[in-house]
Tab-separated table of C-alpha atoms and ligand atoms in Angstrom:
chain	number	residue	atom	x	y	z
A	1	MET	CA	25.956	-26.698	1.781
A	2	THR	CA	26.887	-23.104	1.037
A	3	LYS	CA	25.406	-20.284	3.095
A	4	GLU	CA	23.148	-19.419	0.156
A	5	GLU	CA	21.884	-23.017	-0.082
A	6	GLU	CA	21.222	-23.166	3.655
A	7	PHE	CA	19.328	-19.897	3.430
A	8	GLN	CA	17.181	-21.132	0.527
A	9	ALA	CA	16.516	-24.442	2.297
A	10	LYS	CA	15.222	-22.507	5.296
A	11	ILE	CA	12.939	-20.466	3.050
A	12	ASP	CA	11.708	-23.652	1.375
A	13	ARG	CA	10.822	-25.087	4.792
A	14	ASP	CA	8.872	-21.891	5.519
A	15	VAL	CA	11.125	-20.935	8.434
A	16	LYS	CA	11.012	-17.157	8.922
A	17	ILE	CA	14.198	-15.154	8.433
A	18	GLU	CA	14.924	-12.933	11.445
A	19	PRO	CA	17.054	-9.736	11.594
A	20	LYS	CA	20.197	-11.365	12.993
A	21	ASP	CA	20.115	-14.351	10.639
A	22	TRP	CA	22.506	-14.479	7.711
A	23	MET	CA	20.858	-13.389	4.469
A	24	PRO	CA	22.137	-12.675	0.952
A	25	ASP	CA	22.754	-8.990	0.251
A	26	ALA	CA	20.261	-9.063	-2.612
A	27	TYR	CA	17.518	-10.402	-0.301
A	28	ARG	CA	18.210	-7.600	2.184
A	29	LYS	CA	18.177	-5.041	-0.639
A	30	THR	CA	14.895	-6.322	-2.044
A	31	LEU	CA	13.259	-6.151	1.360
A	32	ILE	CA	14.551	-2.654	2.058
A	33	ARG	CA	13.217	-1.537	-1.337
A	34	GLN	CA	9.777	-3.134	-1.004
A	35	MET	CA	9.210	-2.455	2.695
A	36	SER	CA	10.355	1.170	2.585
A	37	GLN	CA	8.189	1.796	-0.491
A	38	HIS	CA	5.326	0.179	1.376
A	39	ALA	CA	5.972	2.499	4.349
A	40	HIS	CA	6.094	5.575	2.080
A	41	SER	CA	2.773	4.497	0.536
A	42	GLU	CA	1.103	4.375	3.924
A	43	ILE	CA	2.285	7.888	4.744
A	44	VAL	CA	1.616	9.453	1.328
A	45	GLY	CA	-1.760	7.652	1.389
A	46	MET	CA	-2.791	9.893	4.274
A	47	LEU	CA	-2.762	12.936	1.974
A	48	PRO	CA	-5.698	12.299	-0.397
A	49	GLU	CA	-7.893	11.238	2.517
A	50	GLY	CA	-6.687	13.919	4.915
A	51	ASN	CA	-7.967	16.339	2.282
A	52	TRP	CA	-11.561	15.467	3.326
A	53	ILE	CA	-11.311	15.393	7.130
A	54	THR	CA	-12.449	19.004	7.523
A	55	ARG	CA	-15.272	18.487	5.019
A	56	ALA	CA	-16.681	15.151	6.210
A	57	PRO	CA	-20.489	15.321	6.021
A	58	SER	CA	-21.149	14.364	9.675
A	59	LEU	CA	-19.360	14.014	12.991
A	60	ARG	CA	-19.591	10.217	12.718
A	61	ARG	CA	-17.958	10.249	9.286
A	62	LYS	CA	-15.275	12.648	10.488
A	63	VAL	CA	-14.399	10.454	13.468
A	64	SER	CA	-14.099	7.303	11.385
A	65	LEU	CA	-12.049	9.022	8.675
A	66	LEU	CA	-9.758	10.536	11.307
A	67	ALA	CA	-9.258	7.115	12.893
A	68	LYS	CA	-8.493	5.574	9.516
A	69	VAL	CA	-5.957	8.227	8.524
A	70	GLN	CA	-4.310	7.905	11.935
A	71	ASP	CA	-4.090	4.131	11.437
A	72	GLU	CA	-2.203	4.723	8.174
A	73	ALA	CA	0.393	6.755	10.082
A	74	GLY	CA	0.753	3.823	12.472
A	75	HIS	CA	1.217	1.394	9.565
A	76	GLY	CA	3.950	3.608	8.153
A	77	LEU	CA	5.695	3.609	11.527
A	78	TYR	CA	5.582	-0.193	11.991
A	79	LEU	CA	6.986	-0.575	8.498
A	80	TYR	CA	9.781	1.985	8.936
A	81	SER	CA	10.743	0.211	12.176
A	82	ALA	CA	10.740	-3.125	10.355
A	83	VAL	CA	12.986	-1.601	7.648
A	84	GLU	CA	15.429	-0.497	10.359
A	85	THR	CA	15.833	-4.130	11.482
A	86	LEU	CA	17.581	-4.637	8.117
A	87	GLY	CA	20.169	-1.987	8.935
A	88	ALA	CA	18.636	0.717	6.741
A	89	GLU	CA	18.276	4.291	7.920
A	90	ARG	CA	14.695	5.514	7.943
A	91	GLU	CA	15.671	9.091	7.083
A	92	LYS	CA	17.717	7.977	4.098
A	93	THR	CA	14.771	5.982	2.697
A	94	ILE	CA	12.555	9.052	3.086
A	95	ASP	CA	15.156	11.250	1.388
A	96	ASP	CA	15.233	8.735	-1.488
A	97	MET	CA	11.486	9.044	-1.925
A	98	ILE	CA	11.599	12.829	-1.877
A	99	ALA	CA	14.430	12.762	-4.436
A	100	GLY	CA	12.297	10.503	-6.681
A	101	LYS	CA	14.702	7.543	-6.282
A	102	ALA	CA	12.228	5.404	-4.310
A	103	LYS	CA	8.606	4.851	-5.212
A	104	TYR	CA	5.316	4.878	-3.357
A	105	SER	CA	2.048	3.416	-4.571
A	106	SER	CA	0.845	4.852	-7.881
A	107	ILE	CA	-2.708	5.121	-6.554
A	108	PHE	CA	-1.916	8.083	-4.320
A	109	ASN	CA	-1.076	10.259	-7.303
A	110	TYR	CA	-4.773	10.559	-8.137
A	111	PRO	CA	-6.874	13.320	-6.555
A	112	THR	CA	-9.896	12.854	-4.268
A	113	LEU	CA	-12.378	15.211	-5.898
A	114	SER	CA	-15.581	14.486	-4.001
A	115	TRP	CA	-16.780	12.892	-0.756
A	116	ALA	CA	-17.708	9.778	-2.765
A	117	ASP	CA	-13.987	9.380	-3.508
A	118	ILE	CA	-13.434	8.723	0.201
A	119	GLY	CA	-15.913	5.850	-0.105
A	120	ALA	CA	-14.201	4.572	-3.250
A	121	VAL	CA	-10.722	4.806	-1.696
A	122	GLY	CA	-11.773	2.848	1.399
A	123	TRP	CA	-13.631	0.237	-0.638
A	124	LEU	CA	-11.233	-0.201	-3.571
A	125	VAL	CA	-7.811	1.051	-2.451
A	126	ASP	CA	-7.959	-0.522	0.998
A	127	GLY	CA	-9.669	-3.539	-0.581
A	128	ALA	CA	-6.720	-3.953	-2.960
A	129	ALA	CA	-4.251	-3.315	-0.133
A	130	ILE	CA	-5.863	-6.084	1.950
A	131	VAL	CA	-5.594	-8.648	-0.849
A	132	ASN	CA	-1.889	-7.807	-1.218
A	133	GLN	CA	-1.221	-7.656	2.530
A	134	VAL	CA	-3.077	-10.827	3.521
A	135	ALA	CA	-0.640	-12.608	1.203
A	136	LEU	CA	2.288	-10.706	2.762
A	137	GLN	CA	1.371	-12.018	6.229
A	138	ARG	CA	3.157	-15.166	5.015
A	139	THR	CA	6.185	-13.346	3.620
A	140	SER	CA	9.517	-14.906	4.573
A	141	TYR	CA	10.957	-12.000	6.606
A	142	GLY	CA	9.687	-12.226	10.216
A	143	PRO	CA	9.336	-8.513	11.128
A	144	TYR	CA	7.531	-7.727	7.835
A	145	SER	CA	5.194	-10.666	8.207
A	146	ARG	CA	4.303	-9.744	11.809
A	147	ALA	CA	3.694	-6.089	10.908
A	148	MET	CA	1.270	-7.285	8.225
A	149	VAL	CA	-0.851	-9.229	10.730
A	150	LYS	CA	-1.631	-6.082	12.694
A	151	ILE	CA	-2.039	-3.945	9.591
A	152	CYS	CA	-4.537	-6.372	8.012
A	153	LYS	CA	-6.803	-6.222	11.059
A	154	GLU	CA	-7.002	-2.444	10.728
A	155	GLU	CA	-7.365	-2.485	6.943
A	156	SER	CA	-10.556	-4.514	7.149
A	157	PHE	CA	-12.150	-1.717	9.222
A	158	HIS	CA	-10.952	0.754	6.579
A	159	GLN	CA	-12.497	-1.241	3.765
A	160	ARG	CA	-15.841	-1.469	5.565
A	161	GLN	CA	-15.734	2.249	6.334
A	162	GLY	CA	-15.405	2.926	2.592
A	163	TYR	CA	-18.006	0.394	1.528
A	164	GLU	CA	-20.512	1.789	4.001
A	165	ILE	CA	-20.093	5.275	2.492
A	166	MET	CA	-20.668	3.766	-0.966
A	167	MET	CA	-23.780	1.893	0.234
A	168	GLU	CA	-25.275	5.033	1.694
A	169	MET	CA	-24.575	7.070	-1.437
A	170	CYS	CA	-25.876	4.366	-3.752
A	171	ASN	CA	-29.100	4.187	-1.738
A	172	GLY	CA	-29.375	7.977	-1.563
A	173	THR	CA	-30.524	10.578	-4.079
A	174	LYS	CA	-29.927	10.336	-7.826
A	175	GLU	CA	-27.120	12.879	-7.461
A	176	GLN	CA	-25.443	10.856	-4.704
A	177	LYS	CA	-25.627	7.676	-6.771
A	178	ALA	CA	-24.094	9.565	-9.715
A	179	MET	CA	-21.247	10.769	-7.462
A	180	ALA	CA	-20.609	7.177	-6.355
A	181	GLN	CA	-20.551	5.981	-9.971
A	182	ASP	CA	-18.191	8.799	-10.959
A	183	ALA	CA	-15.803	7.921	-8.101
A	184	PHE	CA	-15.939	4.242	-9.116
A	185	ASN	CA	-15.216	5.150	-12.754
A	186	ARG	CA	-12.126	7.128	-11.757
A	187	PHE	CA	-10.722	4.717	-9.133
A	188	TRP	CA	-11.394	1.329	-10.741
A	189	TRP	CA	-8.496	1.176	-13.205
A	190	PRO	CA	-5.906	2.863	-10.935
A	191	SER	CA	-6.867	0.326	-8.207
A	192	LEU	CA	-6.068	-2.535	-10.583
A	193	MET	CA	-2.698	-0.900	-11.301
A	194	MET	CA	-1.814	-1.041	-7.583
A	195	PHE	CA	-0.857	-4.717	-8.027
A	196	GLY	CA	1.995	-3.762	-10.352
A	197	PRO	CA	2.803	-4.613	-13.972
A	198	ALA	CA	1.818	-7.827	-15.738
A	199	ASP	CA	3.972	-10.770	-14.655
A	200	ALA	CA	5.958	-10.791	-17.908
A	201	GLU	CA	6.839	-7.106	-17.341
A	202	SER	CA	7.652	-7.451	-13.629
A	203	PRO	CA	11.444	-7.649	-13.174
A	204	ASN	CA	11.302	-8.475	-9.460
A	205	THR	CA	8.608	-11.141	-9.259
A	206	ALA	CA	10.554	-14.317	-10.109
A	207	GLN	CA	13.282	-13.788	-7.494
A	208	SER	CA	10.851	-12.449	-4.890
A	209	MET	CA	8.663	-15.533	-5.350
A	210	ALA	CA	11.695	-17.845	-4.988
A	211	TRP	CA	12.601	-16.075	-1.731
A	212	ARG	CA	8.928	-16.118	-0.677
A	213	VAL	CA	9.053	-12.375	-0.163
A	214	LYS	CA	6.040	-12.417	-2.509
A	215	ARG	CA	3.686	-15.384	-2.184
A	216	PHE	CA	1.640	-14.640	-5.309
A	217	THR	CA	2.371	-12.870	-8.570
A	218	ASN	CA	0.990	-9.422	-9.420
A	219	GLU	CA	-1.536	-10.935	-11.841
A	220	ASP	CA	-2.747	-13.584	-9.383
A	221	LEU	CA	-3.492	-10.944	-6.750
A	222	ARG	CA	-5.110	-8.601	-9.272
A	223	GLN	CA	-7.426	-11.425	-10.371
A	224	GLN	CA	-8.279	-12.245	-6.767
A	225	PHE	CA	-9.200	-8.597	-6.143
A	226	ILE	CA	-11.377	-8.384	-9.266
A	227	ASP	CA	-13.235	-11.598	-8.427
A	228	MET	CA	-13.889	-10.332	-4.906
A	229	THR	CA	-14.933	-6.809	-5.919
A	230	ILE	CA	-17.295	-7.302	-8.891
A	231	PRO	CA	-20.083	-8.881	-6.767
A	232	GLN	CA	-19.685	-5.963	-4.322
A	233	ALA	CA	-20.130	-3.473	-7.204
A	234	GLU	CA	-23.201	-5.391	-8.367
A	235	PHE	CA	-24.670	-5.236	-4.868
A	236	LEU	CA	-24.229	-1.450	-4.956
A	237	GLY	CA	-25.929	-1.276	-8.372
A	238	LEU	CA	-22.832	0.302	-9.943
A	239	THR	CA	-21.652	-0.270	-13.508
A	240	VAL	CA	-18.065	-1.511	-13.827
A	241	PRO	CA	-16.267	0.869	-16.236
A	242	ASP	CA	-14.978	-2.019	-18.348
A	243	PRO	CA	-17.029	-3.065	-21.403
A	244	ASP	CA	-14.863	-6.185	-21.807
A	245	LEU	CA	-15.532	-7.549	-18.328
A	246	LYS	CA	-17.174	-10.966	-18.320
A	247	LYS	CA	-17.286	-13.992	-16.084
A	248	ASN	CA	-15.630	-17.119	-17.363
A	249	GLU	CA	-18.080	-19.763	-16.153
A	250	GLU	CA	-15.484	-22.518	-16.449
A	251	THR	CA	-12.786	-20.935	-14.282
A	252	GLY	CA	-15.164	-18.792	-12.192
A	253	ASN	CA	-12.855	-15.796	-12.790
A	254	TYR	CA	-13.788	-12.469	-14.327
A	255	GLU	CA	-11.942	-11.689	-17.535
A	256	TYR	CA	-11.157	-8.002	-17.839
A	257	GLY	CA	-10.162	-5.420	-20.455
A	258	GLU	CA	-6.700	-4.084	-21.225
A	259	ILE	CA	-5.084	-2.025	-18.467
A	260	ASP	CA	-3.573	1.247	-19.687
A	261	TRP	CA	0.052	0.459	-18.825
A	262	GLU	CA	1.261	3.634	-20.455
A	263	GLU	CA	-0.698	5.580	-17.846
A	264	PHE	CA	0.748	3.404	-15.050
A	265	PHE	CA	4.375	3.828	-16.117
A	266	ASN	CA	3.837	7.531	-16.620
A	267	VAL	CA	2.478	7.846	-13.059
A	268	ILE	CA	5.336	5.893	-11.481
A	269	LYS	CA	7.844	8.010	-13.398
A	270	GLY	CA	6.498	11.056	-11.551
A	271	ASN	CA	4.052	12.426	-14.113
A	272	GLY	CA	0.686	11.515	-12.569
A	273	PRO	CA	-1.929	14.153	-11.721
A	274	CYS	CA	-0.702	14.718	-8.122
A	275	ASN	CA	2.932	13.486	-7.980
A	276	LYS	CA	4.431	16.942	-7.581
A	277	GLU	CA	1.926	17.950	-4.918
A	278	ARG	CA	2.493	14.731	-2.917
A	279	ILE	CA	6.291	15.055	-2.988
A	280	ALA	CA	6.081	18.739	-2.049
A	281	ALA	CA	3.914	17.824	0.980
A	282	ARG	CA	6.411	15.174	2.100
A	283	ARG	CA	9.342	17.549	1.597
A	284	ASN	CA	7.619	20.203	3.717
A	285	ALA	CA	6.868	17.674	6.440
A	286	ARG	CA	10.509	16.538	6.505
A	287	ASP	CA	11.909	20.066	6.551
A	288	ASN	CA	9.410	21.477	9.048
A	289	GLY	CA	9.879	18.490	11.350
A	290	GLN	CA	13.684	18.762	11.424
A	291	TRP	CA	13.759	20.776	14.664
A	292	VAL	CA	11.524	18.188	16.392
A	293	ARG	CA	13.887	15.353	15.436
A	294	GLU	CA	16.891	17.396	16.549
A	295	ALA	CA	15.246	18.214	19.905
A	296	ALA	CA	14.249	14.558	20.454
A	297	ASN	CA	17.776	13.375	19.639
A	298	ALA	CA	19.319	16.010	21.939
A	299	TYR	CA	16.991	14.913	24.760
A	300	ALA	CA	17.849	11.236	24.209
A	301	GLU	CA	21.560	12.082	24.226
A	302	LYS	CA	21.173	14.060	27.466
A	303	GLN	CA	19.404	11.116	29.112
A	304	ARG	CA	22.175	8.787	27.937
A	305	ILE	CA	24.904	11.006	29.449
A	306	LYS	CA	22.926	11.341	32.700
A	307	LYS	CA	22.652	7.559	32.975
A	308	LYS	CA	26.369	7.121	32.276
A	309	VAL	CA	27.341	9.658	34.949
A	310	ALA	CA	24.968	8.112	37.518
B	401	BYC	N1	3.017	1.862	-7.631
B	401	BYC	O1	8.823	-5.933	-10.475
B	401	BYC	P1	7.609	-5.288	-9.880
B	401	BYC	C1	-2.064	1.158	1.472
B	401	BYC	C2	7.171	-0.615	-9.229
B	401	BYC	S1	-0.648	1.444	0.633
B	401	BYC	C3	4.290	2.301	-7.710
B	401	BYC	O2	6.338	-6.024	-10.024
B	401	BYC	P2	7.607	-5.758	-7.025
B	401	BYC	C4	-2.896	2.265	1.861
B	401	BYC	C5	8.003	-1.553	-8.384
B	401	BYC	O3	8.272	-0.971	-7.118
B	401	BYC	C6	-0.370	-0.004	-0.279
B	401	BYC	N2	5.304	1.521	-8.132
B	401	BYC	O4	7.912	-4.930	-8.355
B	401	BYC	C7	-2.373	3.388	2.460
B	401	BYC	C8	9.233	-1.716	-9.278
B	401	BYC	O5	10.037	-0.543	-9.217
B	401	BYC	P3	11.388	-0.495	-8.305
B	401	BYC	C9	1.056	-0.189	-0.569
B	401	BYC	C10	4.999	0.248	-8.473
B	401	BYC	O6	8.193	-5.014	-5.889
B	401	BYC	C11	-3.173	4.463	2.787
B	401	BYC	C12	8.623	-1.703	-10.673
B	401	BYC	O7	7.376	-1.049	-10.576
B	401	BYC	N3	1.307	-1.600	-0.628
B	401	BYC	O8	-2.306	0.048	1.689
B	401	BYC	O9	7.998	-7.185	-7.187
B	401	BYC	C13	-4.534	4.424	2.502
B	401	BYC	C14	8.433	-3.099	-11.236
B	401	BYC	O10	7.423	-3.829	-10.508
B	401	BYC	C15	3.703	-0.262	-8.384
B	401	BYC	C16	2.515	-2.089	-0.868
B	401	BYC	O11	3.450	-1.362	-1.061
B	401	BYC	C17	2.687	0.602	-7.945
B	401	BYC	N4	1.395	0.214	-7.848
B	401	BYC	O12	6.013	-5.748	-6.922
B	401	BYC	C18	-5.073	3.290	1.917
B	401	BYC	C19	2.626	-3.579	-0.850
B	401	BYC	N5	3.711	-1.542	-8.794
B	401	BYC	O13	10.974	-0.727	-6.858
B	401	BYC	C20	-4.276	2.191	1.607
B	401	BYC	C21	4.027	-4.081	-0.824
B	401	BYC	C22	4.979	-1.820	-9.127
B	401	BYC	O14	12.243	-1.626	-8.786
B	401	BYC	N6	4.611	-4.141	-2.125
B	401	BYC	N7	5.745	-0.746	-8.942
B	401	BYC	O15	11.939	0.878	-8.531
B	401	BYC	C23	4.406	-5.147	-3.019
B	401	BYC	O16	3.648	-6.074	-2.796
B	401	BYC	C24	5.197	-5.095	-4.294
B	401	BYC	O17	6.284	-4.212	-4.119
B	401	BYC	C25	4.355	-4.655	-5.524
B	401	BYC	C26	5.303	-4.550	-6.739
B	401	BYC	C27	3.299	-5.710	-5.819
B	401	BYC	C28	3.698	-3.295	-5.313
């Protein structure tokens, strides 16, 4: 058996690949691409929500939003550490994102215009993230799969935090219900786009499925999310902004209208409503944090020399 065949046989037996194991270069590259983009998404995802921390309507809401945003920072850090186990440099992956060479999730290029958007983000965006990440708990690369287990536990609190905001607004005044509906209208379609292009338009899916990096296709996960979310929208008394949505009684799945793929590709090319603002915020954070990284490295170096001398 060649090294490649041995590797694939291991994958087929569902044995996890660990950092020191032999792996094809293309597998390593795919993981670095997906995992670093996942890490960037967690960090950029803090921005639209962070926007509402100072304006949360009560202390209780502020505390839970703060905790959620802090969790996202943690998720980014686990994922950057997992990327480093593949030999990639964290700083280089961040530079690639700032230069527009590496992506982050399209969803974070939409603005959060009202408090109801914080409800919609928790409910829909974290809801979509959970569907994707529950599947990734079984991904073939050990460190990624283990990071996902911890992340999923925290995401379910995030989703409930969002849904609770939506429940309260939908049971509130007419104006609050209208705000919830407006947030739903704006976040529904971009949430569906989070799962990526249709399978026929997804260049990476076939190989990633064969390597079990991805356990389901983009369309399978999107369908799972829709089937899970429609009953939740009905419970809230919200109208799904899709006139073509209907349940197929035979399959039990909801059939949905055409996704605006032109909008999606435009957003991932850098032309969404907030792309420039998000990248500028990340660039500032990198540049303003440079002295902290230099000081930390200098301190670590000093400790290393001290140890060597002693
Ligand atoms: N946005 O061949 P495809 C969160 C790109 S954050 C932008 O299907 P793949 C949270 C794709 O990268 C959730 N780009 O790719 C945080 C590829 O371009 P490149 C983040 C997208 O990798 C804070 C091209 O389109 N979750 O949970 O097989 C607050 C062709 O696509 C998107 C993850 O990152 C998109 N939506 O499948 C709240 C999950 N979709 O890379 C919540 C991990 C596609 O060749 N990632 N593209 O230049 C994945 O599961 C997969 O990478 C994807 C895409 C399903 C996203």
